[in-house]
Short mmCIF file of C-alpha atoms in Angstrom, two decimals:
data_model
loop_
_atom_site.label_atom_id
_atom_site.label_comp_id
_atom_site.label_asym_id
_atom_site.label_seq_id
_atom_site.Cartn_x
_atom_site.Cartn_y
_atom_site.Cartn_z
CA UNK P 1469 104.49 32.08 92.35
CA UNK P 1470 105.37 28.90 90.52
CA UNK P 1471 107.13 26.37 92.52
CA UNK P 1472 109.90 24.34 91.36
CA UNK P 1473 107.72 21.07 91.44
CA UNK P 1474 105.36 22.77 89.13
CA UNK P 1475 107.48 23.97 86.64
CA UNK P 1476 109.41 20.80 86.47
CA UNK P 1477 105.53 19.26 85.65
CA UNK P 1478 105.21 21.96 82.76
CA UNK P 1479 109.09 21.06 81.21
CA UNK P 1480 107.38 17.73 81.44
CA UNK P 1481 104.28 18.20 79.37
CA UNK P 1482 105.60 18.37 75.88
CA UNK P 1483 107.77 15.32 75.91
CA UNK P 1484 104.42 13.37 77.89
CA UNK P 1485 102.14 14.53 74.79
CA UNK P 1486 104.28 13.86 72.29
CA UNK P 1487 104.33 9.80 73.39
CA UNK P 1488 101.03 9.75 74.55
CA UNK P 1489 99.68 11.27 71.06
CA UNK P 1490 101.52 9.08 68.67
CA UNK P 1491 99.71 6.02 71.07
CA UNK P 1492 96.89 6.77 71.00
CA UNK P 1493 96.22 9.01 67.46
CA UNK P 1494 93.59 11.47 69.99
CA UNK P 1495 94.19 14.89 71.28
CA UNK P 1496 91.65 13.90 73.82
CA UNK P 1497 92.60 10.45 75.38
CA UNK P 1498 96.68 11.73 74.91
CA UNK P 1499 95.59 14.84 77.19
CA UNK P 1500 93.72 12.77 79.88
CA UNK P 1501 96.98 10.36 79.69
CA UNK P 1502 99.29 13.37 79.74
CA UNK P 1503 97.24 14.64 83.09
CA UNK P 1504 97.33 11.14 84.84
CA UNK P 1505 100.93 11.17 84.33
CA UNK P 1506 101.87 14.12 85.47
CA UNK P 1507 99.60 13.84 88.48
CA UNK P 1508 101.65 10.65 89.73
CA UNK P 1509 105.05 12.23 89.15
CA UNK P 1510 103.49 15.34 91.32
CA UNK P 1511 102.12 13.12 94.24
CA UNK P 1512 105.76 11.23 93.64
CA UNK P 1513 107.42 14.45 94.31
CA UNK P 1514 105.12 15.71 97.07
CA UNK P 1515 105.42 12.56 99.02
CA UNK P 1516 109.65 12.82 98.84
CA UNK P 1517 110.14 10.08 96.70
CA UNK P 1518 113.91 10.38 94.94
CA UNK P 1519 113.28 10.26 91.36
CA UNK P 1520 116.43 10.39 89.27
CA UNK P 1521 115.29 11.18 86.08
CA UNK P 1522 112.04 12.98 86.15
CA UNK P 1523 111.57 12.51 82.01
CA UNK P 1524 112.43 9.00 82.08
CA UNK P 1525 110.31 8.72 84.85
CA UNK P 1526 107.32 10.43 83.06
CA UNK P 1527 108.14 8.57 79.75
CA UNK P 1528 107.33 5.05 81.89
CA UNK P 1529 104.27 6.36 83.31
CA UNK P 1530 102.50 7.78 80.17
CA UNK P 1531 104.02 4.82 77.89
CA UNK P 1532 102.26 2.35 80.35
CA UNK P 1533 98.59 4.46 80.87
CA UNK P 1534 98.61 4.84 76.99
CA UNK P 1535 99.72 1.16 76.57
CA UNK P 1536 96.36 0.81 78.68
CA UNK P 1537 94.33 3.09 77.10
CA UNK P 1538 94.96 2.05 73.93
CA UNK P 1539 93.14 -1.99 74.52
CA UNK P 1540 90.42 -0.14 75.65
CA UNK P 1541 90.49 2.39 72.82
CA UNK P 1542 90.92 -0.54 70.04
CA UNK P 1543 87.13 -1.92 71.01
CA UNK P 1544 85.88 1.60 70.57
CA UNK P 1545 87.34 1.84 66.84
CA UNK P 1546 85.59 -1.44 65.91
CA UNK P 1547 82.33 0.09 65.87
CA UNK P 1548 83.80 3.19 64.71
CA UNK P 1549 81.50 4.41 61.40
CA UNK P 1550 83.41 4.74 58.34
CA UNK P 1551 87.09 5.36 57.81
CA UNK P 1552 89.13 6.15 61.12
CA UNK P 1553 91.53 8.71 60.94
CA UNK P 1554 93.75 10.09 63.70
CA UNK P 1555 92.46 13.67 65.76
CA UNK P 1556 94.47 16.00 63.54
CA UNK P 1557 97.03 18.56 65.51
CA UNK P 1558 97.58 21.73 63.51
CA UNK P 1559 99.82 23.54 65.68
CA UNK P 1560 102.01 21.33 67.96
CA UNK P 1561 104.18 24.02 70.19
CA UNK P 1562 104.37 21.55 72.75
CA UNK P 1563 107.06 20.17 71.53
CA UNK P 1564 110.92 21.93 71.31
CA UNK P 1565 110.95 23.85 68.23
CA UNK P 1566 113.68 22.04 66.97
CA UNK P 1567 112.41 18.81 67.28
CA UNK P 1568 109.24 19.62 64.95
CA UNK P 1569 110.90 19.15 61.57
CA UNK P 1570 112.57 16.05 62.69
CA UNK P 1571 109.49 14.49 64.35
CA UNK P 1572 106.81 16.04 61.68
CA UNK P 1573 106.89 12.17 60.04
CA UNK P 1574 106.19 10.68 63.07
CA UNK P 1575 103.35 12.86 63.52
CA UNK P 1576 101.53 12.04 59.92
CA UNK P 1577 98.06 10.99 60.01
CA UNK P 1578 98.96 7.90 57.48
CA UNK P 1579 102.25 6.74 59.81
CA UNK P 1580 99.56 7.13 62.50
CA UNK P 1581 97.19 5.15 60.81
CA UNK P 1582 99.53 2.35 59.97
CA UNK P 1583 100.77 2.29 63.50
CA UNK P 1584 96.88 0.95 64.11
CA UNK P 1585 97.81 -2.40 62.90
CA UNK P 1586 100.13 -2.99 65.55
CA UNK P 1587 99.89 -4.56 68.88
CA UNK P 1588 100.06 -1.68 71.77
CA UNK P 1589 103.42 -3.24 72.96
CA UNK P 1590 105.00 -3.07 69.45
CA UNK P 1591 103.87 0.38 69.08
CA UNK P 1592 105.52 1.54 72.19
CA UNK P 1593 108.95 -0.10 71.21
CA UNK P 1594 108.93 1.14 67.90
CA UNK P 1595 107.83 4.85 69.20
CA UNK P 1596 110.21 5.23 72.30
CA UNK P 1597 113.13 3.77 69.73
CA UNK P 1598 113.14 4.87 66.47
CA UNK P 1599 111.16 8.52 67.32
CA UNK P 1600 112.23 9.44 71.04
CA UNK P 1601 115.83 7.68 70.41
CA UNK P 1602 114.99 5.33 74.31
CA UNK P 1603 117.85 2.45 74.07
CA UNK P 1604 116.50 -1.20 74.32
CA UNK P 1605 116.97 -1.64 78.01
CA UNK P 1606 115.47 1.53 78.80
CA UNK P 1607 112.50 0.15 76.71
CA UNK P 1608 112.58 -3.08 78.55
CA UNK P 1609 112.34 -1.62 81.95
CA UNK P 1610 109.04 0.97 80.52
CA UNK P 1611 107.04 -1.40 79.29
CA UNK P 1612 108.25 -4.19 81.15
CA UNK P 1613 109.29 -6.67 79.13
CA UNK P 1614 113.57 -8.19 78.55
CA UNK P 1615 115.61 -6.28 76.49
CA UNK P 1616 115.49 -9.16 73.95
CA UNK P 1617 111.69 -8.96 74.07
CA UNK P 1618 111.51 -5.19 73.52
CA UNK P 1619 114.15 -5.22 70.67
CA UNK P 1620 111.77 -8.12 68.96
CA UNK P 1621 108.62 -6.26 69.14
CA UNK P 1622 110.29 -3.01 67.82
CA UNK P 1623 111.80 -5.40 64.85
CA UNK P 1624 108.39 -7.40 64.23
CA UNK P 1625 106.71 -3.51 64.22
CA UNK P 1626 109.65 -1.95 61.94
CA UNK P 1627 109.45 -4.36 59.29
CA UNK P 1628 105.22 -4.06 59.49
CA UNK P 1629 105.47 -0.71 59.10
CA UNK P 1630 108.57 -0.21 56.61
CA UNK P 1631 106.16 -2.09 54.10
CA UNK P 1632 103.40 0.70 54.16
CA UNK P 1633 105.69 3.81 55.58
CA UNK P 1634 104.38 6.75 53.62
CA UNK P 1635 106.91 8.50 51.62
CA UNK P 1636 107.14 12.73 51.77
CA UNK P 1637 108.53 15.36 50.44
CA UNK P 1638 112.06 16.09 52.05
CA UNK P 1639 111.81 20.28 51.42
CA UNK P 1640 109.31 22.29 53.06
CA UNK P 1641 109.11 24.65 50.68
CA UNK P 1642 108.49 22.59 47.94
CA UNK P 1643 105.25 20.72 49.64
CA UNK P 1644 103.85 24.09 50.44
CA UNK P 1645 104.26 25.36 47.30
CA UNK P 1646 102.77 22.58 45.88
CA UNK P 1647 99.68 22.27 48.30
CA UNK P 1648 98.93 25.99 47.31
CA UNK P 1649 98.82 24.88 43.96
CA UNK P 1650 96.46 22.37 45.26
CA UNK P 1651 93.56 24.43 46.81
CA UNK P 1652 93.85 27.37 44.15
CA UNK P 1653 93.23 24.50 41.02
CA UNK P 1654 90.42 23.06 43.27
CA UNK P 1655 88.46 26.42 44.33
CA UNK P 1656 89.10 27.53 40.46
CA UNK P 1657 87.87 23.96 39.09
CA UNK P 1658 91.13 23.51 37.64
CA UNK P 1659 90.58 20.35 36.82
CA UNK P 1660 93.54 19.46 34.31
CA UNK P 1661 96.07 21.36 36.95
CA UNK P 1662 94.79 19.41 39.61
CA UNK P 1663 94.81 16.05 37.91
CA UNK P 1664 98.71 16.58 37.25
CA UNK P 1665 99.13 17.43 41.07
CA UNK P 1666 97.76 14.29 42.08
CA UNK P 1667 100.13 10.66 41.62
CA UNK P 1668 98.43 7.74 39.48
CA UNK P 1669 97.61 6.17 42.94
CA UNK P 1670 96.70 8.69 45.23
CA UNK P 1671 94.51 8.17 48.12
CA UNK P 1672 91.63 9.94 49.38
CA UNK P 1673 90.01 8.98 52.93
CA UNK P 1674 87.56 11.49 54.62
CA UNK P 1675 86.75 11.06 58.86
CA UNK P 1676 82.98 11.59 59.68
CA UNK P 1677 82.33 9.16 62.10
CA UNK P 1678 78.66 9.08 61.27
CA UNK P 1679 78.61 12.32 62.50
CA UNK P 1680 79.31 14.69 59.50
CA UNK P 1681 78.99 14.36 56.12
CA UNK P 1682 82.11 11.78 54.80
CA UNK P 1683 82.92 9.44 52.38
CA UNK P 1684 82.47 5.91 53.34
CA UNK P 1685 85.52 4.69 52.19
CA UNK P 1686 88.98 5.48 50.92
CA UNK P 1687 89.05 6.57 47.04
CA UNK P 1688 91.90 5.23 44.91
CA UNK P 1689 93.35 6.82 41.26
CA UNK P 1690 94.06 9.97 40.09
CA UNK P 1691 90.90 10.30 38.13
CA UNK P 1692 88.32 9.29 40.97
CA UNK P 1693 90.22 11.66 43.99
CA UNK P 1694 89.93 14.32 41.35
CA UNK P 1695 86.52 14.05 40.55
CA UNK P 1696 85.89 14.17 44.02
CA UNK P 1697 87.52 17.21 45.02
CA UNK P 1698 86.06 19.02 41.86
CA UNK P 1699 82.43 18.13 43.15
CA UNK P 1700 83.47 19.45 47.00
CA UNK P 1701 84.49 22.25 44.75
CA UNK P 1702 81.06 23.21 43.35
CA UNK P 1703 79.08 22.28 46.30
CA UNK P 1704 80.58 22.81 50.00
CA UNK P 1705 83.83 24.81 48.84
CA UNK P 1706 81.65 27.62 47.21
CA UNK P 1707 79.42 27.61 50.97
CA UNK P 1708 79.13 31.74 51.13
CA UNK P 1709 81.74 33.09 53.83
CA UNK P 1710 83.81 29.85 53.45
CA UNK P 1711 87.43 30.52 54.18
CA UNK P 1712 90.53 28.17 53.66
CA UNK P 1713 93.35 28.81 56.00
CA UNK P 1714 96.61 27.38 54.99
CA UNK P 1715 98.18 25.30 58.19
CA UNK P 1716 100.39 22.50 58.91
CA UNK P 1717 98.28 19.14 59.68
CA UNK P 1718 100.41 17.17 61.53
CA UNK P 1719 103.54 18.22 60.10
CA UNK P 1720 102.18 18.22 56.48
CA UNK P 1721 100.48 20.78 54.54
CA UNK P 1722 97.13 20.87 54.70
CA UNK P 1723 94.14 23.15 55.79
CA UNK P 1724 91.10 24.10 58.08
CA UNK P 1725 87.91 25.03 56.40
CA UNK P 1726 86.20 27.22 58.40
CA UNK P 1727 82.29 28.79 57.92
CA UNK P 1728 81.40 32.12 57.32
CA UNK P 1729 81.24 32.23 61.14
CA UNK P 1730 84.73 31.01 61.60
CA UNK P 1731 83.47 27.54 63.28
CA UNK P 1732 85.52 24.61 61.87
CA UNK P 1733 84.52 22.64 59.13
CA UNK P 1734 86.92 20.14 58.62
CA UNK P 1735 90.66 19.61 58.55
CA UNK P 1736 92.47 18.36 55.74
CA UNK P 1737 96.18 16.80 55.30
CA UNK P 1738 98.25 16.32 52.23
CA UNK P 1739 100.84 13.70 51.83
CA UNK P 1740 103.64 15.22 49.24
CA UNK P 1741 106.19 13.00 47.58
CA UNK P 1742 108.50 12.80 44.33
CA UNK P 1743 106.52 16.51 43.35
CA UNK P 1744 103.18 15.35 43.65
CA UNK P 1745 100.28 14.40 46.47
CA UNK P 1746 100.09 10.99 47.07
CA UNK P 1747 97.49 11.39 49.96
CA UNK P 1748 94.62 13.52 51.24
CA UNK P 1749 92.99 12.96 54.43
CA UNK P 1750 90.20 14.66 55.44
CA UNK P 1751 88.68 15.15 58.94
CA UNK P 1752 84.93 16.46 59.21
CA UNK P 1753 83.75 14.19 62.63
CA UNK P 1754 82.91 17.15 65.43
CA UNK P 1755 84.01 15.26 68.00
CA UNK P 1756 88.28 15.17 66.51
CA UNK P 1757 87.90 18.94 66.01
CA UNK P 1758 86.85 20.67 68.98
CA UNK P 1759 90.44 21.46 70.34
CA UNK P 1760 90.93 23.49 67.01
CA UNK P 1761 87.96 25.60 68.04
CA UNK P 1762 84.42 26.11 67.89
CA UNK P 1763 83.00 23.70 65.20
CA UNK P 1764 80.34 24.03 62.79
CA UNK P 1765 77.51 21.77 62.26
CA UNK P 1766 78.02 20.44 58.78
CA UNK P 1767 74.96 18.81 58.42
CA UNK P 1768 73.26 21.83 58.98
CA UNK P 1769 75.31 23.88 56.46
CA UNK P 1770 75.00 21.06 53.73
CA UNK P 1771 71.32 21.57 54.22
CA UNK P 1772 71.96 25.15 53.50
CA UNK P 1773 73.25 24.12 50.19
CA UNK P 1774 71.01 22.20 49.21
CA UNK P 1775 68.19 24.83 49.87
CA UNK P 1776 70.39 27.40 48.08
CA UNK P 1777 70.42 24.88 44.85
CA UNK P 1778 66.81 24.98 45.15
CA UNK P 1779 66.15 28.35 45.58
CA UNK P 1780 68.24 29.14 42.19
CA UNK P 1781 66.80 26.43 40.05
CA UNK P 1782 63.44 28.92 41.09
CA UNK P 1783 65.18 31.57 40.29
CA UNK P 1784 66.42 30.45 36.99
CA UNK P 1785 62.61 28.86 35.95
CA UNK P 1786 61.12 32.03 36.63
CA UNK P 1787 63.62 34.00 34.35
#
């Protein structure tokens, strides 16, 4: 039978993931976070310790362990090989259904990429005030700063990030219907429909981490994105058994490739704005998958292509 401690802890989870997530950009580290947290409020509880507010409470303990995490996290990421992208979330039900539409921005791979450039203490203010709606002084008190401090950082991180803020697509509808049109021109080799999908200055950035197959940086213009996708076309989107599931990336439309096996390939956002895509991130590095589900080893399947190129240049020599 669950106790009324526990289920308290499991009212507490969503609200603890949702912080610790948009920290730290990783499933992984946010869950460990999310675990320490709750683990103190338990011991808190067990030991008869009056706690007023149990999500306040939890919002102070996970803002400060992520706060923490995220120093050590930072010297990890300046190795890190290639582009960095966040660990993508394609179904987030741990959060209140009605706060998904309204948050789905927050949760964007490039607001969580431009949140990188910020110091751990500005990305707290700016996360508990503008996304989880915490007043100043609350602020102050969780990460333990003045009021007048905490209202500075959030201000110094607002006006970083209003100059970069990615820009989508206010109807739902409209960006799925659109990112169908996306993945049918690209599996047809559209290329003229998928050109006119795609703004002037779209971005491209693809996530291997020296561990899959990626680009090694970010492609820029219309032109060069498309060319890209039209190759991934020919070669790894024609893999036999391939399968593109439609999902929602972190809010956005996107999609999981999966193998003929149904192991995870790679996951792939779209940002939609003004009627066309203005960013594409793709995620193909093993280790940011494996909450989505088995994944597939991608070097191993590109070297199936390759052999399968081979084998029909034979076959068309021999005709």
């Amino acid at each position: 039978m669950t106790t009324a401690n526990e289920q308290l802890l499991e009212e507490l989870r969503p609200r603890a993931f949702a912080i610790a997530y948009r920290m730290l950009g990783s499933v992984a580290e946010a869950e460990d976070v999310v675990q320490e947290a709750l683990l103190r409020v338990h011991n808190a509880l067990e030991a008869g310790e009056q706690i007023d507010s149990p999500r306040a409470y939890v919002a102070t303990i996970t803002t400060r362990l992520a706060i923490d995490e995220l120093r050590s996290a930072r010297v990890r990421r300046e190795t890190y090989v290639g582009e960095w992208l966040p660990e993508p979330i394609v179904v987030d039900d741990r959060e209140e259904p009605a706060r998904q539409a309204e948050m789905a921005d927050s949760l964007s791979l490039a607001f969580l990429v431009l949140l990188e450039n910020l110091s751990p203490e500005q990305r707290a203010a700016l996360l508990l005030h503008d996304v989880f709606d915490y007043d100043y002084d609350e602020i102050a008190q969780i990460i333990g700063k003045s009021e007048d401090n905490a209202r500075q950082l959030a201000v110094r991180a607002r006006r970083h990030v209003d100059q970069g803020k990615p820009r989508f697509e206010a109807s739902k509808e409209k960006r799925e219907e659109l990112a169908g049109r996306f993945f049918a021109a690209a599996e047809e080799g559209e290329m003229d429909a998928l050109e006119a999908l795609l703004s002037e200055d779209v971005v491209l950035k693809g996530d291997g981490g020296g561990k899959a197959p990626a680009l090694a940086h970010s492609l820029h213009g219309r032109q060069r994105v498309a060319r890209t996708i039209g190759a991934w076309a020919k070669t790894g989107w024609l893999l036999p058994g391939l399968t593109i599931r439609s999902v929602e990336v972190n809010g956005q439309p996107g999609a999981l490739f999966l193998d003929g096996d149904g192991a995870v390939i790679s996951a792939m956002e779209l940002d939609i704005a003004e009627g066309q895509i203005q960013g594409i991130n793709s995620v193909v590095n093993p280790d940011k998958l494996g909450h989505l589900g088995r994944v597939a080893d991608a070097w191993a399947l590109l070297d199936q292509l390759k052999d399968q190129k081979r084998q029909d240049r034979r076959s068309g020599l021999s005709r």
